mmCIF file of C-alpha atoms and ligand atoms in Angstrom:
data_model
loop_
_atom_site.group_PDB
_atom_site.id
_atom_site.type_symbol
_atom_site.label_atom_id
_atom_site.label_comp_id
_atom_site.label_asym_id
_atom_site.label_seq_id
_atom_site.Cartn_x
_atom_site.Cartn_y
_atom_site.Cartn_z
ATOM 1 C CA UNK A 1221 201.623 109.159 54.009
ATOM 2 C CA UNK A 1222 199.421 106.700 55.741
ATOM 3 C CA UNK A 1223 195.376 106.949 54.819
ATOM 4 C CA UNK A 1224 193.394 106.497 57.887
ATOM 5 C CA UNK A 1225 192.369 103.050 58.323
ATOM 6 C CA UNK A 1226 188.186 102.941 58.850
ATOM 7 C CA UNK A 1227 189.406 101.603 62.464
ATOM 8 C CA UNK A 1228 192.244 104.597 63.061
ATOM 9 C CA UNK A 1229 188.852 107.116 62.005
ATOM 10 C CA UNK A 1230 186.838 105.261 64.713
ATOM 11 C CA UNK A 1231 189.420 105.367 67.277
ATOM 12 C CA UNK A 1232 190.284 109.138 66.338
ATOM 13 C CA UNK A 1233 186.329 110.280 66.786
ATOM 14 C CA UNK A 1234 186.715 107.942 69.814
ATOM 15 C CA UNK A 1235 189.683 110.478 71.275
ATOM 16 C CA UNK A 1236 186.952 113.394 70.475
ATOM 17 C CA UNK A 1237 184.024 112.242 71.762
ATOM 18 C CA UNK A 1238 184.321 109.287 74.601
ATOM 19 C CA UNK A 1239 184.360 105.453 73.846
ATOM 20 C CA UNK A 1240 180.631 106.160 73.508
ATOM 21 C CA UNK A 1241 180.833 106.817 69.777
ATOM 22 C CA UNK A 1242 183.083 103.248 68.960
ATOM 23 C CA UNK A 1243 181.205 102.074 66.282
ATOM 24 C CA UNK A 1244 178.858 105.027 65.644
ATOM 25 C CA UNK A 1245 177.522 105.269 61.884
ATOM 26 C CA UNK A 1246 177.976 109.350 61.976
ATOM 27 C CA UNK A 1247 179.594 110.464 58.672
ATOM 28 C CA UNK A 1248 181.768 112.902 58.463
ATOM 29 C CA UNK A 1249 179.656 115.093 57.029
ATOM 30 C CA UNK A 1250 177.289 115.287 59.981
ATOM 31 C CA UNK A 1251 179.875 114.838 62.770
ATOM 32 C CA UNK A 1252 180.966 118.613 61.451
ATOM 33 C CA UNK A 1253 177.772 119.449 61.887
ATOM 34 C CA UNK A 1254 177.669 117.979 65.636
ATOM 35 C CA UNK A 1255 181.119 119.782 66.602
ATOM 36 C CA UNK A 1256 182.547 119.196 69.889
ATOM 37 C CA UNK A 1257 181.507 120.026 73.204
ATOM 38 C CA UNK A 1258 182.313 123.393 74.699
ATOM 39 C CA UNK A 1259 185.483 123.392 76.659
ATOM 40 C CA UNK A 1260 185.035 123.652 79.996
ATOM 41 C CA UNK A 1261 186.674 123.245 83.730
ATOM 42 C CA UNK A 1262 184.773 123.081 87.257
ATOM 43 C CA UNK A 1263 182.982 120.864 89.246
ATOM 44 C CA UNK A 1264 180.464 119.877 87.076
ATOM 45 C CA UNK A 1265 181.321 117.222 83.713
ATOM 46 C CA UNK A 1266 179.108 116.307 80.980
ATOM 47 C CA UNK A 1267 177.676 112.920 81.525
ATOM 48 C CA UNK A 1268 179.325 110.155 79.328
ATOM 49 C CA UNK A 1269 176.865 108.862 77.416
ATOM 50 C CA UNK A 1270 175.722 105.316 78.714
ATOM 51 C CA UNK A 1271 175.557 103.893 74.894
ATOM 52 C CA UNK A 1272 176.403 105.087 71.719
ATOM 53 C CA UNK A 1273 174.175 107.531 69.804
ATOM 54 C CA UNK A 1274 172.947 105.597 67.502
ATOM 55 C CA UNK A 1275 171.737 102.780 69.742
ATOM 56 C CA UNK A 1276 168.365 104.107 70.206
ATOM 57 C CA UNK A 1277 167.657 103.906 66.395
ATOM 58 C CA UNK A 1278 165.450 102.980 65.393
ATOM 59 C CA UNK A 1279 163.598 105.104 67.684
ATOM 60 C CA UNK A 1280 165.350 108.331 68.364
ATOM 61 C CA UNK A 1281 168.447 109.115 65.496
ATOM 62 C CA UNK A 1282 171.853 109.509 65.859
ATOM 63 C CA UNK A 1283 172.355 113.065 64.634
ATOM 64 C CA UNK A 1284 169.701 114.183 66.855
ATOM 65 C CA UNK A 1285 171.385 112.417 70.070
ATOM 66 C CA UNK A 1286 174.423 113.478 69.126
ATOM 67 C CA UNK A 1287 173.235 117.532 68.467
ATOM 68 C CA UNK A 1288 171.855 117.217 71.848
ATOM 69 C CA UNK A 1289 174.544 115.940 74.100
ATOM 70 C CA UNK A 1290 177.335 117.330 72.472
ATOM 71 C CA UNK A 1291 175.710 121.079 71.608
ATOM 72 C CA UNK A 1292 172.711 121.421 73.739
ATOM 73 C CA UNK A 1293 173.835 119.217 77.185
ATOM 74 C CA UNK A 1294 177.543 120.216 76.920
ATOM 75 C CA UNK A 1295 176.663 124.592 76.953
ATOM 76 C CA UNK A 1296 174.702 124.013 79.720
ATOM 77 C CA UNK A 1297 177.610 122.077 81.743
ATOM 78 C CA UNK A 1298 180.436 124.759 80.345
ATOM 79 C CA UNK A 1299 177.790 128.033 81.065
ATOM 80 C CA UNK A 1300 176.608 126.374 84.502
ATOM 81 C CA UNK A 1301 180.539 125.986 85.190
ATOM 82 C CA UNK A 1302 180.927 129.810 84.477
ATOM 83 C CA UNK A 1303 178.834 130.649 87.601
ATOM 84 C CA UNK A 1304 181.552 129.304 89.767
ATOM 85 C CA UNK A 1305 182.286 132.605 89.935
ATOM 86 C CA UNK A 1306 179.853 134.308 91.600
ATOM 87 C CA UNK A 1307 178.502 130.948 93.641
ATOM 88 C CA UNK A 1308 181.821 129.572 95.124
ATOM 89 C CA UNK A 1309 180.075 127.301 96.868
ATOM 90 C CA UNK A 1310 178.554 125.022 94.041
ATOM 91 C CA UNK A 1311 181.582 123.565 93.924
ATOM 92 C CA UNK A 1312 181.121 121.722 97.395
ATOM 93 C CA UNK A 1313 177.277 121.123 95.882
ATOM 94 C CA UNK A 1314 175.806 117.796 94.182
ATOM 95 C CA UNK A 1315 173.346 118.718 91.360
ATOM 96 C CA UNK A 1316 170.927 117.498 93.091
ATOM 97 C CA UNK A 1317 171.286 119.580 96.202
ATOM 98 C CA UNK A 1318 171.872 122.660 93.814
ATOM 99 C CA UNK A 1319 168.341 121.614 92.063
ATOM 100 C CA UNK A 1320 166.886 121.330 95.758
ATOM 101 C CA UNK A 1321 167.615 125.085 96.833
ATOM 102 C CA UNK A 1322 168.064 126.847 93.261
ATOM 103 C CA UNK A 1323 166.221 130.111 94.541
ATOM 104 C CA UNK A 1324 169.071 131.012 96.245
ATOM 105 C CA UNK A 1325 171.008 131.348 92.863
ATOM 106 C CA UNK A 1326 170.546 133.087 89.699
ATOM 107 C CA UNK A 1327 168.494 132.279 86.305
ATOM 108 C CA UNK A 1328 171.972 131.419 85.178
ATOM 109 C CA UNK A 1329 172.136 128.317 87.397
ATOM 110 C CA UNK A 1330 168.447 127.729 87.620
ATOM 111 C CA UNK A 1331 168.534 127.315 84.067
ATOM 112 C CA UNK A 1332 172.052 125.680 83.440
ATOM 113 C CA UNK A 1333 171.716 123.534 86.514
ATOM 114 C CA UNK A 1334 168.469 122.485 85.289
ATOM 115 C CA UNK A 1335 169.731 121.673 82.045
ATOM 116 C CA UNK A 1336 172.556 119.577 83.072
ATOM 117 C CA UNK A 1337 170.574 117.679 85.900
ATOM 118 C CA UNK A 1338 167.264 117.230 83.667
ATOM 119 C CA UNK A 1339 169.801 115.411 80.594
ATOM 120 C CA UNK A 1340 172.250 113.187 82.957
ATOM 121 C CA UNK A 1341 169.104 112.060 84.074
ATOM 122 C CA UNK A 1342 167.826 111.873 80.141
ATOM 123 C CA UNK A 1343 170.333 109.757 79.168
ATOM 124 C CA UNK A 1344 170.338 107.153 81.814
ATOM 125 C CA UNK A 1345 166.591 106.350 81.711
ATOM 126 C CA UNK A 1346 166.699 105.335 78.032
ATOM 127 C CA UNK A 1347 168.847 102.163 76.699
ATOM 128 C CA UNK A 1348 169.640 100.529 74.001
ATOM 129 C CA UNK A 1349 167.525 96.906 73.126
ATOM 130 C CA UNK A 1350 167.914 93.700 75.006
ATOM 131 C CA UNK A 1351 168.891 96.369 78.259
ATOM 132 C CA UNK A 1352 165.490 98.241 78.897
ATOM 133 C CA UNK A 1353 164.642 95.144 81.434
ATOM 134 C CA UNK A 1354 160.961 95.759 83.162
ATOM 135 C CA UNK A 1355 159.460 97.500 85.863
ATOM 136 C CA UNK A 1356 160.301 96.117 89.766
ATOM 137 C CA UNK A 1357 157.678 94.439 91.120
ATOM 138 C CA UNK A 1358 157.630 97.333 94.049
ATOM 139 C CA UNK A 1359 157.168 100.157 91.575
ATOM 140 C CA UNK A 1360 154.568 98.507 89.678
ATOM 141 C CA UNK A 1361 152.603 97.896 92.803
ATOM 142 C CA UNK A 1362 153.091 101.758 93.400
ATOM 143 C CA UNK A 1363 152.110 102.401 90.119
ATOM 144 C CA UNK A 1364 148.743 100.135 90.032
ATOM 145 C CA UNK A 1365 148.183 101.952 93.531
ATOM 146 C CA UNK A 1366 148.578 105.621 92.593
ATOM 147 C CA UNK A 1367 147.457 105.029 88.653
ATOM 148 C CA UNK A 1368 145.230 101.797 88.603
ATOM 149 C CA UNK A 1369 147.085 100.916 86.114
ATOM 150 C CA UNK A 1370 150.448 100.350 84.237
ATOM 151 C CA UNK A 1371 148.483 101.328 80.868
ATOM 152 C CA UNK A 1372 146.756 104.123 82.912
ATOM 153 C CA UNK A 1373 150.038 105.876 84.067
ATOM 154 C CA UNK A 1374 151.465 105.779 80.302
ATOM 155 C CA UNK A 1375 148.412 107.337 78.964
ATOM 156 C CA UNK A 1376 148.646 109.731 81.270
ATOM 157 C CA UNK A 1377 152.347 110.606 81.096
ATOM 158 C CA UNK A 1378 151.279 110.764 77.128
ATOM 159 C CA UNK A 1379 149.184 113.563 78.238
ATOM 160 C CA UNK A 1380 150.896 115.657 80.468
ATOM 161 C CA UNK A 1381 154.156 115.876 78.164
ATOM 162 C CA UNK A 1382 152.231 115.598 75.196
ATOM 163 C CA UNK A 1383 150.122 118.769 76.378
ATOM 164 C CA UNK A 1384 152.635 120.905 77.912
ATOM 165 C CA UNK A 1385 152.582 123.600 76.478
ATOM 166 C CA UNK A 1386 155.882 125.039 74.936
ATOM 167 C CA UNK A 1387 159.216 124.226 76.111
ATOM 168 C CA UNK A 1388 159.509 121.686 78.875
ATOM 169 C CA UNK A 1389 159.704 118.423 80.512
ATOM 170 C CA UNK A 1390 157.493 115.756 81.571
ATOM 171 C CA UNK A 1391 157.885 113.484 84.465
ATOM 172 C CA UNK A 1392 157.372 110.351 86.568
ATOM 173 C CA UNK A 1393 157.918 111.422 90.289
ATOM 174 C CA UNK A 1394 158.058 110.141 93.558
ATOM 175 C CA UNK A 1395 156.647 112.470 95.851
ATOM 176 C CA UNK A 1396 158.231 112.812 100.191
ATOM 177 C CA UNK A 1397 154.984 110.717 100.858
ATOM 178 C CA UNK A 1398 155.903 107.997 98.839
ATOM 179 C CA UNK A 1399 152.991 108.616 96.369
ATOM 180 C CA UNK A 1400 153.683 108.559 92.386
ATOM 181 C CA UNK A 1401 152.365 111.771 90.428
ATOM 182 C CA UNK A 1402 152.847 112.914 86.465
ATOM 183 C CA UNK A 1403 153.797 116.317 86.138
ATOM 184 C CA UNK A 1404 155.162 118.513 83.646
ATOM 185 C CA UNK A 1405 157.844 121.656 84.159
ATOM 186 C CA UNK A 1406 158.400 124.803 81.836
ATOM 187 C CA UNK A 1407 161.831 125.286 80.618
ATOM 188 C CA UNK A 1408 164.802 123.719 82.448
ATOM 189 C CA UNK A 1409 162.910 123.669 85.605
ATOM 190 C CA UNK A 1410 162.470 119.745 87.526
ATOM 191 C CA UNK A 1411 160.572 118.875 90.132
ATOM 192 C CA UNK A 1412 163.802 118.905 92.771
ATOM 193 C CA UNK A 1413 163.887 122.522 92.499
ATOM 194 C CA UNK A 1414 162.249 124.954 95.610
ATOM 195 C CA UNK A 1415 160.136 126.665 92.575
ATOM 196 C CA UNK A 1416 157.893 124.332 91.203
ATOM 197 C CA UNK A 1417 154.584 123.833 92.219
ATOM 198 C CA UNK A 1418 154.575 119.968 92.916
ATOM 199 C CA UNK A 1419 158.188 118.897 94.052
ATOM 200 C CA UNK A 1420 159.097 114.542 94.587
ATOM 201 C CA UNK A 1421 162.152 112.691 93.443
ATOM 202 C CA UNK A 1422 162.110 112.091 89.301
ATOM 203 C CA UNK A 1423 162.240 108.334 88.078
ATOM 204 C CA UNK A 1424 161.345 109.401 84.525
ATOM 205 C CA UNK A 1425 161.741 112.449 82.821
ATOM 206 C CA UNK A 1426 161.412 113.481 78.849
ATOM 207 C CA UNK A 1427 162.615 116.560 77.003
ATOM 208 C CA UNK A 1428 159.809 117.936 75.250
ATOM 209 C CA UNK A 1429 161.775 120.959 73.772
ATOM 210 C CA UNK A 1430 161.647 120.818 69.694
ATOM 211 C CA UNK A 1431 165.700 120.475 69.820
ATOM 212 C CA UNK A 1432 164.722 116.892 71.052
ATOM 213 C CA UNK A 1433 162.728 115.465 68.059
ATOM 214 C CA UNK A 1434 162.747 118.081 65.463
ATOM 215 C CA UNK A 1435 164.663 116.708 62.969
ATOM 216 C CA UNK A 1436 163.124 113.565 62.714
ATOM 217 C CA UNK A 1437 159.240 114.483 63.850
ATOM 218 C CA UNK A 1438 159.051 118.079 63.296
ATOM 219 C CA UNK A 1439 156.954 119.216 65.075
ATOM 220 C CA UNK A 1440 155.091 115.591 65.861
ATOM 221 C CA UNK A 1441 155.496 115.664 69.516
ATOM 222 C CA UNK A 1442 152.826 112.860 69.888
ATOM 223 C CA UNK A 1443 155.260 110.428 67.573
ATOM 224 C CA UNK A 1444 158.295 111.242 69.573
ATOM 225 C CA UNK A 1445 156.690 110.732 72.753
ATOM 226 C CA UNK A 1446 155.603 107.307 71.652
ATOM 227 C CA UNK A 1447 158.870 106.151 69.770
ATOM 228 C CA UNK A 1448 160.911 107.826 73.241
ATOM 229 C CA UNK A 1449 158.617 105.757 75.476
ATOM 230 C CA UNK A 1450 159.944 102.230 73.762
ATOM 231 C CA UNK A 1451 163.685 103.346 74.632
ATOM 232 C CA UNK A 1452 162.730 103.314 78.689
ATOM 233 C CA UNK A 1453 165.200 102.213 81.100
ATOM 234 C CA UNK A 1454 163.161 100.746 83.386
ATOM 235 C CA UNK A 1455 166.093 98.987 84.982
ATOM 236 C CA UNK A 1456 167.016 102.454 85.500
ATOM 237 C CA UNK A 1457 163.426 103.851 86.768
ATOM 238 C CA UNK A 1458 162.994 101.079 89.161
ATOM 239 C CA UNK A 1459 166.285 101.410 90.647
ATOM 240 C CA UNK A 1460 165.654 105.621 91.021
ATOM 241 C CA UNK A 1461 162.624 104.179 93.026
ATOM 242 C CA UNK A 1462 164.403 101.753 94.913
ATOM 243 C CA UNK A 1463 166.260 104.400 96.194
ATOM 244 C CA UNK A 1464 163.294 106.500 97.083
ATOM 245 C CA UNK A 1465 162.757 110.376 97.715
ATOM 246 C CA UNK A 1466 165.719 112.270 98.231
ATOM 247 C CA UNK A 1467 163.999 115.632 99.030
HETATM 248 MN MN1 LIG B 1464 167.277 119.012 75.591
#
């Protein structure tokens, strides 16, 4: 009998989990823990991960990333997938245009759906170092407009998701008349859905459930706010802008 090879093991989690996790640093000890995602088939597919788990150390940890997409992301895409059922027609729907009329579905799917669209869109505005790049020179402008300042709009995105209270998300949004705003939303609710109070396009958006830092800040919300804000895409944020409002 062969013994696996450290690069067979690799190349093994690899077949479980996506080429994301070549070269992750996850014993096997805590990949138990982690599991697998929940099996699922429909329209709707967990987002590969961008970059491997632990490429946001050391800001955000590798367990925690991987609890989180695998566990938390991946039950919202397999029970938002189970409401096929009843809503034959999300299959013909982006998640986006779900999030844009989600009263005409259930809690399931305003829940689920929120889920899934609030962590693709998780994962893609944080990056590993050396490709966070820096704000466009448009969205800055926007941002010195609507905030006064680029250190103004951080302190106040520090507020607003530091403050929310309970479960939620916080958010850097483009609003249908091309104005910026900083808002926060309970649950898995976003500011594309026909609910909320103030609706516009997200560009930035962080998890402020407990799930998100809670193993490495407790409950230190403040400290994972800051360490999360030094992972920012802002390749990815400016491009979301480029693109401007889709509602
Ligand atoms: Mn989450």
């Amino acid at each position: 009998m062969r013994l696996p090879t450290r690069r067979n093991f690799l190349l093994s989690l690899t077949a479980l989990f996506g080429a994301s996790l070549f070269g992750s640093r996850l014993n096997g000890r805590a990949l138990s823990a982690v599991g697998t995602p929940p099996a699922t088939t429909g329209p709707f597919q967990l987002t590969e991960m961008p970059y491997g788990y632990a490429e946001l150390e050391p800001h955000l940890d590798e367990l925690t990333m991987a609890i989180h997409h695998v566990r938390h992301h991946g039950g919202q895409v397999a029970n938002l997938n189970r409401e096929l059922e009843r809503f034959p027609r999300l299959a013909e729907l982006s998640i986006e245009e779900v999030m844009k009329q989600v009263s005409t579905f259930n809690a399931s799917v305003r829940n689920n759906g929120g889920g899934h669209y609030n962590h693709d869109i998780f994962w893609r505005v944080m990056a590993p170092a050396g490709q966070r790049g820096e704000v466009s020179a448009p969205l800055l402008r926007a941002i010195e407009r609507d905030f006064g300042s680029f250190e103004a709009m951080r302190e106040r995105f520090f507020q607003v998701s530091g403050g929310h209270f309970g479960s939620g998300w916080g958010w850097l949004i483009l609003k249908p008349d091309g104005s910026l705003a900083i808002t926060s939303t309970p649950n898995q609710d976003n500011p594309l859905m026909d609910i909320v109070a103030e609706r516009g396009t997200p560009l930035l958006g962080i998890d402020v459930w407990e799930h998100a830092h809670y193993l490495a800040f407790q409950n230190r919300r403040g400290a994972y706010i800051a360490q999360w804000w030094q992972t920012v895409n802002w390749n990815k944020v400016s491009e979301l802008y480029a693109r401007g409002s889709i509602l």
